[in-house]
PDB file of C-alpha atoms in Angstrom:
ATOM      1  CA  MET A 154      62.545  21.108  40.190  1.00 50.00           C
ATOM      2  CA  SER A 155      58.941  21.532  39.112  1.00 59.00           C
ATOM      3  CA  VAL A 156      56.550  23.743  40.996  1.00 68.00           C
ATOM      4  CA  VAL A 157      53.226  22.195  41.965  1.00 81.00           C
ATOM      5  CA  LYS A 158      50.163  24.345  42.528  1.00 87.00           C
ATOM      6  CA  ARG A 159      48.518  24.041  45.919  1.00 90.00           C
ATOM      7  CA  TYR A 160      44.805  23.416  45.362  1.00 94.00           C
ATOM      8  CA  THR A 161      41.932  24.102  47.728  1.00 94.00           C
ATOM      9  CA  ASP A 162      39.434  21.418  48.693  1.00 93.00           C
ATOM     10  CA  ALA A 163      36.840  23.148  46.498  1.00 95.00           C
ATOM     11  CA  GLU A 164      39.204  23.076  43.493  1.00 96.00           C
ATOM     12  CA  PHE A 165      39.901  19.368  43.975  1.00 96.00           C
ATOM     13  CA  ASN A 166      36.189  18.631  44.396  1.00 95.00           C
ATOM     14  CA  ALA A 167      35.360  20.527  41.191  1.00 97.00           C
ATOM     15  CA  MET A 168      37.726  18.345  39.122  1.00 97.00           C
ATOM     16  CA  ASP A 169      36.279  15.444  37.171  1.00 98.00           C
ATOM     17  CA  ASN A 170      38.040  12.125  37.785  1.00 97.00           C
ATOM     18  CA  ALA A 171      40.248  12.290  34.672  1.00 98.00           C
ATOM     19  CA  THR A 172      41.456  15.793  35.589  1.00 97.00           C
ATOM     20  CA  LEU A 173      42.052  14.739  39.195  1.00 97.00           C
ATOM     21  CA  ILE A 174      44.171  11.788  38.036  1.00 97.00           C
ATOM     22  CA  ARG A 175      46.244  13.951  35.651  1.00 96.00           C
ATOM     23  CA  THR A 176      46.703  16.611  38.327  1.00 95.00           C
ATOM     24  CA  LEU A 177      47.754  14.254  41.114  1.00 95.00           C
ATOM     25  CA  ASP A 178      49.924  12.104  38.843  1.00 94.00           C
ATOM     26  CA  ALA A 179      52.039  15.253  38.425  1.00 91.00           C
ATOM     27  CA  PHE A 180      52.463  15.686  42.196  1.00 87.00           C
ATOM     28  CA  PRO A 181      55.640  14.318  43.751  1.00 80.00           C
ATOM     29  CA  LYS A 182      54.873  11.778  46.500  1.00 76.00           C
ATOM     30  CA  LYS A 183      56.499  13.937  49.167  1.00 76.00           C
ATOM     31  CA  PRO A 184      55.759  16.452  50.448  1.00 81.00           C
ATOM     32  CA  GLU A 185      53.115  17.795  48.061  1.00 86.00           C
ATOM     33  CA  PHE A 186      50.963  14.704  47.565  1.00 90.00           C
ATOM     34  CA  GLN A 187      51.396  13.460  51.106  1.00 88.00           C
ATOM     35  CA  ASP A 188      50.898  16.789  52.863  1.00 89.00           C
ATOM     36  CA  TRP A 189      48.797  18.974  50.538  1.00 92.00           C
ATOM     37  CA  VAL A 190      46.134  16.573  49.324  1.00 95.00           C
ATOM     38  CA  PRO A 191      43.215  15.850  51.680  1.00 96.00           C
ATOM     39  CA  PRO A 192      42.657  12.160  52.523  1.00 96.00           C
ATOM     40  CA  LYS A 193      39.266  11.919  50.755  1.00 97.00           C
ATOM     41  CA  VAL A 194      40.781  13.399  47.590  1.00 97.00           C
ATOM     42  CA  LYS A 195      43.623  10.859  47.700  1.00 97.00           C
ATOM     43  CA  VAL A 196      41.090   8.040  48.073  1.00 98.00           C
ATOM     44  CA  ARG A 197      39.055   9.395  45.148  1.00 98.00           C
ATOM     45  CA  TYR A 198      42.236   9.619  43.058  1.00 98.00           C
ATOM     46  CA  PHE A 199      43.219   6.023  43.826  1.00 98.00           C
ATOM     47  CA  VAL A 200      39.736   4.577  43.250  1.00 98.00           C
ATOM     48  CA  SER A 201      39.275   6.611  40.058  1.00 98.00           C
ATOM     49  CA  LYS A 202      42.594   5.341  38.731  1.00 98.00           C
ATOM     50  CA  TYR A 203      42.559   1.707  39.937  1.00 98.00           C
ATOM     51  CA  GLY A 204      39.081   0.923  41.313  1.00 97.00           C
ATOM     52  CA  LYS A 205      37.688  -0.606  38.124  1.00 97.00           C
ATOM     53  CA  ASP A 206      40.635  -3.014  37.840  1.00 98.00           C
ATOM     54  CA  ILE A 207      40.361  -3.941  41.522  1.00 98.00           C
ATOM     55  CA  GLY A 208      36.608  -4.473  41.192  1.00 97.00           C
ATOM     56  CA  ASN A 209      37.059  -6.708  38.153  1.00 97.00           C
ATOM     57  CA  SER A 210      39.810  -8.677  39.889  1.00 97.00           C
ATOM     58  CA  ILE A 211      37.771  -9.399  43.033  1.00 97.00           C
ATOM     59  CA  LYS A 212      34.420 -10.222  41.359  1.00 96.00           C
ATOM     60  CA  GLY A 213      32.925 -13.350  42.852  1.00 95.00           C
ATOM     61  CA  THR A 214      35.820 -13.984  45.250  1.00 96.00           C
ATOM     62  CA  GLY A 215      34.300 -12.982  48.579  1.00 95.00           C
ATOM     63  CA  LEU A 216      36.814 -10.157  49.006  1.00 97.00           C
ATOM     64  CA  PHE A 217      35.421  -6.810  50.126  1.00 97.00           C
ATOM     65  CA  PHE A 218      36.104  -3.896  47.762  1.00 97.00           C
ATOM     66  CA  SER A 219      36.803  -1.495  50.631  1.00 97.00           C
ATOM     67  CA  ALA A 220      39.229  -3.936  52.283  1.00 97.00           C
ATOM     68  CA  VAL A 221      41.254  -4.542  49.122  1.00 98.00           C
ATOM     69  CA  VAL A 222      41.343  -0.868  48.129  1.00 98.00           C
ATOM     70  CA  ALA A 223      42.395   0.190  51.635  1.00 98.00           C
ATOM     71  CA  GLN A 224      45.148  -2.456  51.658  1.00 97.00           C
ATOM     72  CA  LYS A 225      46.457  -1.409  48.245  1.00 97.00           C
ATOM     73  CA  ILE A 226      46.356   2.273  49.279  1.00 97.00           C
ATOM     74  CA  LEU A 227      48.379   1.520  52.409  1.00 96.00           C
ATOM     75  CA  GLU A 228      50.844  -0.793  50.704  1.00 94.00           C
ATOM     76  CA  SER A 229      51.527   1.465  47.709  1.00 95.00           C
ATOM     77  CA  GLY A 230      51.286   4.954  49.200  1.00 93.00           C
ATOM     78  CA  PHE A 231      48.149   5.605  47.114  1.00 96.00           C
ATOM     79  CA  GLY A 232      49.937   4.139  44.092  1.00 95.00           C
ATOM     80  CA  LYS A 233      52.716   6.727  44.410  1.00 94.00           C
ATOM     81  CA  ASP A 234      55.595   4.592  45.692  1.00 90.00           C
ATOM     82  CA  GLU A 235      58.388   3.446  43.378  1.00 89.00           C
ATOM     83  CA  LEU A 236      57.283  -0.179  43.270  1.00 91.00           C
ATOM     84  CA  ALA A 237      53.764   0.777  42.138  1.00 94.00           C
ATOM     85  CA  ILE A 238      54.759   3.504  39.681  1.00 94.00           C
ATOM     86  CA  LYS A 239      57.641   1.711  37.983  1.00 94.00           C
ATOM     87  CA  HIS A 240      56.695  -1.948  38.416  1.00 95.00           C
ATOM     88  CA  ASN A 241      52.889  -2.077  38.941  1.00 96.00           C
ATOM     89  CA  ASN A 242      53.419  -3.831  42.286  1.00 95.00           C
ATOM     90  CA  PHE A 243      50.849  -2.448  44.734  1.00 95.00           C
ATOM     91  CA  GLY A 244      51.546  -4.608  47.735  1.00 87.00           C
ATOM     92  CA  GLY A 245      55.225  -5.315  48.077  1.00 83.00           C
ATOM     93  CA  VAL A 246      54.667  -8.749  46.541  1.00 84.00           C
ATOM     94  CA  LYS A 247      57.944 -10.622  46.631  1.00 85.00           C
ATOM     95  CA  ALA A 248      59.252 -12.479  43.575  1.00 83.00           C
ATOM     96  CA  VAL A 249      56.535 -14.605  41.972  1.00 75.00           C
ATOM     97  CA  LYS A 250      57.076 -17.439  39.507  1.00 79.00           C
ATOM     98  CA  GLY A 251      56.136 -16.309  36.007  1.00 80.00           C
ATOM     99  CA  TYR A 252      56.898 -12.617  36.525  1.00 81.00           C
ATOM    100  CA  PRO A 253      60.178 -10.744  36.149  1.00 88.00           C
ATOM    101  CA  THR A 254      61.683  -9.299  39.321  1.00 89.00           C
ATOM    102  CA  VAL A 255      63.360  -6.161  40.555  1.00 89.00           C
ATOM    103  CA  THR A 256      65.636  -6.021  43.615  1.00 87.00           C
ATOM    104  CA  LEU A 257      65.036  -3.079  45.947  1.00 83.00           C
ATOM    105  CA  ASP A 258      65.801  -1.994  49.492  1.00 81.00           C
ATOM    106  CA  THR A 259      62.915  -2.571  51.865  1.00 78.00           C
ATOM    107  CA  LEU A 260      62.143  -2.286  55.563  1.00 75.00           C
ATOM    108  CA  GLU A 261      60.743  -5.435  57.152  1.00 73.00           C
ATOM    109  CA  LYS A 262      59.601  -5.864  60.723  1.00 71.00           C
ATOM    110  CA  VAL A 263      61.646  -8.706  62.239  1.00 76.00           C
ATOM    111  CA  GLY A 264      61.378  -9.502  65.930  1.00 79.00           C
ATOM    112  CA  GLY A 265      59.654  -6.184  66.578  1.00 77.00           C
ATOM    113  CA  LYS A 266      62.389  -4.141  64.877  1.00 80.00           C
ATOM    114  CA  LEU A 267      62.513  -2.580  61.418  1.00 81.00           C
ATOM    115  CA  VAL A 268      65.353  -4.132  59.449  1.00 82.00           C
ATOM    116  CA  LYS A 269      66.656  -2.851  56.099  1.00 87.00           C
ATOM    117  CA  LYS A 270      66.972  -5.663  53.546  1.00 84.00           C
ATOM    118  CA  LYS A 271      67.382  -6.167  49.820  1.00 87.00           C
ATOM    119  CA  GLU A 272      64.510  -8.196  48.414  1.00 85.00           C
ATOM    120  CA  ALA A 273      63.375  -9.359  44.984  1.00 88.00           C
ATOM    121  CA  PHE A 274      59.899  -8.063  44.134  1.00 91.00           C
ATOM    122  CA  ALA A 275      57.528  -9.043  41.339  1.00 92.00           C
ATOM    123  CA  LYS A 276      57.266  -6.727  38.333  1.00 93.00           C
ATOM    124  CA  TYR A 277      53.804  -6.802  36.791  1.00 95.00           C
ATOM    125  CA  PRO A 278      52.980  -5.709  33.228  1.00 95.00           C
ATOM    126  CA  THR A 279      49.855  -3.803  34.357  1.00 97.00           C
ATOM    127  CA  PRO A 280      48.107  -2.808  37.583  1.00 97.00           C
ATOM    128  CA  LYS A 281      45.325  -5.323  36.728  1.00 97.00           C
ATOM    129  CA  ALA A 282      47.899  -8.143  36.589  1.00 96.00           C
ATOM    130  CA  ALA A 283      49.061  -7.154  40.078  1.00 96.00           C
ATOM    131  CA  PHE A 284      45.519  -7.131  41.461  1.00 97.00           C
ATOM    132  CA  ASP A 285      44.768 -10.474  39.781  1.00 96.00           C
ATOM    133  CA  ASP A 286      47.876 -11.987  41.367  1.00 94.00           C
ATOM    134  CA  TYR A 287      46.908 -10.616  44.805  1.00 95.00           C
ATOM    135  CA  VAL A 288      43.483 -12.264  44.402  1.00 96.00           C
ATOM    136  CA  ARG A 289      45.107 -15.531  43.286  1.00 94.00           C
ATOM    137  CA  ILE A 290      47.378 -15.524  46.360  1.00 93.00           C
ATOM    138  CA  ILE A 291      44.545 -14.810  48.808  1.00 95.00           C
ATOM    139  CA  THR A 292      41.948 -17.125  47.269  1.00 96.00           C
ATOM    140  CA  THR A 293      44.136 -20.183  46.588  1.00 95.00           C
ATOM    141  CA  ASN A 294      46.308 -20.274  49.717  1.00 95.00           C
ATOM    142  CA  PRO A 295      44.496 -22.288  52.428  1.00 96.00           C
ATOM    143  CA  ARG A 296      45.949 -20.138  55.191  1.00 96.00           C
ATOM    144  CA  TYR A 297      43.700 -17.260  54.034  1.00 97.00           C
ATOM    145  CA  ALA A 298      40.464 -19.316  53.965  1.00 95.00           C
ATOM    146  CA  LYS A 299      39.005 -17.596  57.064  1.00 96.00           C
ATOM    147  CA  SER A 300      39.479 -14.177  55.467  1.00 95.00           C
ATOM    148  CA  ILE A 301      37.324 -15.114  52.467  1.00 95.00           C
ATOM    149  CA  THR A 302      34.336 -15.953  54.700  1.00 94.00           C
ATOM    150  CA  ALA A 303      34.774 -12.930  56.990  1.00 96.00           C
ATOM    151  CA  LYS A 304      31.634 -10.966  57.811  1.00 96.00           C
ATOM    152  CA  SER A 305      33.158  -7.486  57.456  1.00 96.00           C
ATOM    153  CA  PRO A 306      36.083  -5.752  55.739  1.00 96.00           C
ATOM    154  CA  GLU A 307      37.817  -5.275  59.111  1.00 97.00           C
ATOM    155  CA  GLU A 308      37.466  -8.946  59.978  1.00 97.00           C
ATOM    156  CA  GLN A 309      38.729  -9.898  56.515  1.00 97.00           C
ATOM    157  CA  ILE A 310      41.881  -7.813  56.919  1.00 97.00           C
ATOM    158  CA  LEU A 311      42.479  -9.040  60.484  1.00 97.00           C
ATOM    159  CA  GLU A 312      42.173 -12.686  59.362  1.00 97.00           C
ATOM    160  CA  MET A 313      44.639 -12.104  56.514  1.00 96.00           C
ATOM    161  CA  VAL A 314      47.195 -10.535  58.838  1.00 96.00           C
ATOM    162  CA  LYS A 315      46.721 -13.252  61.476  1.00 96.00           C
ATOM    163  CA  ALA A 316      47.447 -15.787  58.709  1.00 96.00           C
ATOM    164  CA  GLY A 317      50.785 -14.115  57.906  1.00 93.00           C
ATOM    165  CA  TYR A 318      49.850 -11.563  55.236  1.00 92.00           C
ATOM    166  CA  SER A 319      51.993  -8.856  56.866  1.00 89.00           C
ATOM    167  CA  THR A 320      54.967  -8.640  59.205  1.00 82.00           C
ATOM    168  CA  LEU A 321      52.941  -6.128  61.249  1.00 87.00           C
ATOM    169  CA  SER A 322      50.697  -7.303  64.047  1.00 91.00           C
ATOM    170  CA  PRO A 323      46.975  -7.461  63.216  1.00 94.00           C
ATOM    171  CA  ASN A 324      46.276  -4.475  65.484  1.00 94.00           C
ATOM    172  CA  GLU A 325      49.078  -2.386  63.925  1.00 94.00           C
ATOM    173  CA  TYR A 326      47.949  -3.206  60.413  1.00 95.00           C
ATOM    174  CA  ILE A 327      44.262  -2.459  61.030  1.00 96.00           C
ATOM    175  CA  ARG A 328      45.186   0.807  62.765  1.00 96.00           C
ATOM    176  CA  LEU A 329      47.127   1.899  59.667  1.00 96.00           C
ATOM    177  CA  VAL A 330      44.429   0.880  57.204  1.00 97.00           C
ATOM    178  CA  LYS A 331      41.288   1.882  59.163  1.00 97.00           C
ATOM    179  CA  GLY A 332      40.942   5.541  58.110  1.00 97.00           C
ATOM    180  CA  ASN A 333      41.071   4.755  54.404  1.00 97.00           C
ATOM    181  CA  LEU A 334      38.940   1.636  54.862  1.00 97.00           C
ATOM    182  CA  ASP A 335      36.211   3.832  56.375  1.00 97.00           C
ATOM    183  CA  ARG A 336      36.623   6.473  53.646  1.00 97.00           C
ATOM    184  CA  VAL A 337      36.342   3.933  50.822  1.00 97.00           C
ATOM    185  CA  ARG A 338      33.298   2.279  52.405  1.00 95.00           C
ATOM    186  CA  ASP A 339      31.585   5.646  53.044  1.00 96.00           C
ATOM    187  CA  MET A 340      32.422   7.162  49.652  1.00 96.00           C
ATOM    188  CA  TYR A 341      31.646   4.163  47.424  1.00 95.00           C
ATOM    189  CA  GLN A 342      29.360   1.872  49.450  1.00 92.00           C
ATOM    190  CA  VAL A 343      30.565  -1.227  47.612  1.00 91.00           C
ATOM    191  CA  GLY A 344      30.879  -4.483  49.539  1.00 87.00           C
ATOM    192  CA  ARG A 345      31.542  -7.805  47.884  1.00 87.00           C
ATOM    193  CA  ILE A 346      31.106  -7.837  44.118  1.00 88.00           C
ATOM    194  CA  ALA A 347      29.113 -10.756  42.720  1.00 82.00           C
ATOM    195  CA  LYS A 348      30.120 -12.431  39.452  1.00 81.00           C
TER     196      LYS A 348
END
């Protein structure tokens, strides 16, 4: 078992982005990363590591940067869950034609109850491929059309969930994503990215 140093806020804030990524990549997801790392530092870590790929994937699509980053943070545990680390799947995307798959245990909300199931998930060659596929799914499926024209990141997420993006209710999903959505928006002040 490796020992992880507990850093102060000042020590985290003094790290450049590359050092922050190396440092937090070495943290186990639980409990050190989850409990010892302040929320703003976790957001900075995720955006420093994946923000450029997300930004390039959503250019010209009408998707809000803060909405997509907050969703991917929620759905991948800041990129620290097994599906993200081992298979570059940042959103629990089920098997997709053209990509290999991996079968894993998952919890799905069915009829208001969490049910353990085995599901086939997409394995992506890179994080960018995963973000590109997310964008393809959202921008080409007619059920998500209202989310593309949403006036705010919150509205965009709510419209996606109403259209079936998640097994959670829209209110549950937005409650879980809201803190990081606000942090990303406040820290980076990036909205939609034009082509």
